[in-house]
CSV table of C-alpha atoms and ligand atoms in Angstrom, one decimal:
chain,number,residue,atom,x,y,z
A,174,MET,CA,-5.5,-36.4,6.1
A,175,ARG,CA,-8.6,-36.0,4.0
A,176,SER,CA,-11.3,-38.6,4.4
A,177,SER,CA,-12.8,-40.2,1.3
A,178,LEU,CA,-16.1,-38.4,2.2
A,179,ALA,CA,-14.5,-35.0,2.0
A,180,SER,CA,-13.6,-35.4,-1.6
A,181,LEU,CA,-17.2,-36.3,-2.4
A,182,GLU,CA,-18.4,-33.1,-0.7
A,183,PRO,CA,-19.6,-30.5,-3.2
A,184,PRO,CA,-17.4,-27.3,-3.1
A,185,ALA,CA,-18.7,-24.5,-0.9
A,186,PRO,CA,-19.3,-21.1,-2.5
A,187,CYS,CA,-16.8,-18.3,-1.9
A,188,ALA,CA,-18.0,-16.0,0.9
A,189,THR,CA,-17.5,-12.9,-1.3
A,190,CYS,CA,-18.1,-13.7,-4.9
A,191,GLY,CA,-20.1,-16.9,-4.5
A,192,GLN,CA,-18.0,-18.7,-7.1
A,193,LYS,CA,-17.7,-22.5,-6.4
A,194,VAL,CA,-14.0,-23.6,-6.3
A,195,ALA,CA,-12.8,-27.0,-5.2
A,196,GLY,CA,-11.1,-27.0,-1.8
A,197,VAL,CA,-12.9,-23.9,-0.5
A,198,LYS,CA,-14.7,-24.5,2.8
A,199,TRP,CA,-17.8,-22.8,4.1
A,200,GLY,CA,-17.0,-19.2,5.0
A,201,ASP,CA,-13.7,-19.3,3.1
A,202,LEU,CA,-12.7,-17.1,0.2
A,203,CYS,CA,-11.7,-18.4,-3.2
A,204,PRO,CA,-8.0,-18.0,-4.2
A,205,ASP,CA,-8.9,-15.0,-6.4
A,206,CYS,CA,-10.7,-13.1,-3.6
A,207,LYS,CA,-7.9,-14.0,-1.2
A,208,ALA,CA,-5.3,-12.5,-3.6
A,209,GLU,CA,-7.4,-9.4,-4.1
A,210,LEU,CA,-7.8,-9.0,-0.3
A,211,ARG,CA,-4.1,-9.4,0.2
A,212,ARG,CA,-3.4,-6.8,-2.5
A,213,ARG,CA,-5.6,-4.3,-0.7
A,214,ALA,CA,-4.2,-5.1,2.8
A,215,MET,CA,-0.5,-4.9,1.8
A,216,PRO,CA,0.0,-1.1,1.6
A,217,LEU,CA,-1.3,-0.7,5.1
A,218,ALA,CA,0.9,-3.5,6.4
A,219,ARG,CA,3.9,-1.9,4.7
A,220,ILE,CA,3.3,1.6,6.1
A,221,ILE,CA,2.6,0.4,9.7
A,222,SER,CA,5.6,-2.0,9.8
A,223,PHE,CA,7.9,0.8,8.4
A,224,VAL,CA,6.6,3.2,11.1
A,225,VAL,CA,7.3,0.6,13.8
A,226,ALA,CA,10.8,0.1,12.5
A,227,LEU,CA,11.4,3.9,12.5
A,228,LEU,CA,10.1,4.1,16.1
A,229,ILE,CA,12.5,1.4,17.3
A,230,ILE,CA,15.4,3.1,15.6
A,231,GLY,CA,14.3,6.5,17.0
A,232,TYR,CA,13.9,5.1,20.5
A,233,ALA,CA,17.4,3.5,20.4
A,234,TRP,CA,18.9,6.7,18.9
A,235,LEU,CA,17.5,8.9,21.7
A,236,ARG,CA,17.5,6.6,24.7
A,237,ILE,CA,20.3,4.1,24.4
A,238,PRO,CA,24.0,4.9,24.3
A,239,LEU,CA,24.9,3.3,21.0
A,240,GLY,CA,28.2,1.5,20.5
A,241,PRO,CA,29.3,-0.2,17.3
A,242,VAL,CA,27.9,-3.6,18.4
A,243,SER,CA,24.6,-2.2,19.7
A,244,ARG,CA,24.0,-0.4,16.4
A,245,ILE,CA,24.1,-3.7,14.6
A,246,TRP,CA,21.7,-5.2,17.2
A,247,VAL,CA,19.3,-2.3,16.9
A,248,ALA,CA,19.3,-2.6,13.1
A,249,GLY,CA,18.7,-6.4,13.3
A,250,ILE,CA,15.9,-5.9,15.8
A,251,ALA,CA,14.3,-3.1,13.7
A,252,ILE,CA,14.4,-5.3,10.6
A,253,ALA,CA,13.0,-8.4,12.5
A,254,ALA,CA,10.2,-6.3,14.0
A,255,MET,CA,9.4,-4.8,10.6
A,256,PHE,CA,8.8,-8.3,9.1
A,257,LEU,CA,6.9,-9.6,12.2
A,258,VAL,CA,4.6,-6.5,12.3
A,259,ARG,CA,4.0,-6.7,8.6
A,260,LYS,CA,2.9,-10.3,8.9
A,261,ILE,CA,0.6,-9.5,11.9
A,262,VAL,CA,-0.9,-6.4,10.4
A,263,LEU,CA,-1.5,-8.1,7.1
A,264,GLN,CA,-3.5,-10.9,8.8
A,265,ILE,CA,-5.5,-8.4,10.9
A,266,ALA,CA,-6.1,-6.1,7.9
A,267,MET,CA,-7.3,-9.1,5.8
A,268,GLU,CA,-9.8,-10.1,8.5
A,269,VAL,CA,-11.1,-6.5,8.8
A,270,LEU,CA,-11.3,-5.8,5.1
A,271,ARG,CA,-13.3,-9.0,4.5
A,272,LYS,CA,-16.3,-7.4,6.2
B,573,LIG,ZN1,-14.3,-15.3,-4.4
């Protein structure tokens, strides 16, 4: 819940471009800078998550005797890991690229 005082607070400048946008807190980025940062971080997140998925599939291929059911499990786990790793790497990359 926002207090009535918070709405009277003047907007803080964006930490990167200095543009004053309503709803931006001190040290935060404006929506434009956030989108730009996300655009720069996305390729790295894509590559790393793809490599992780390939590693999981490669490990399962070489180390686990695969039956028809376990193949489906491996595929599911590889896809789930890809999305999870993409999300994590995206957050980390955005924090690192900010500096
Ligand atoms: Zn900005």
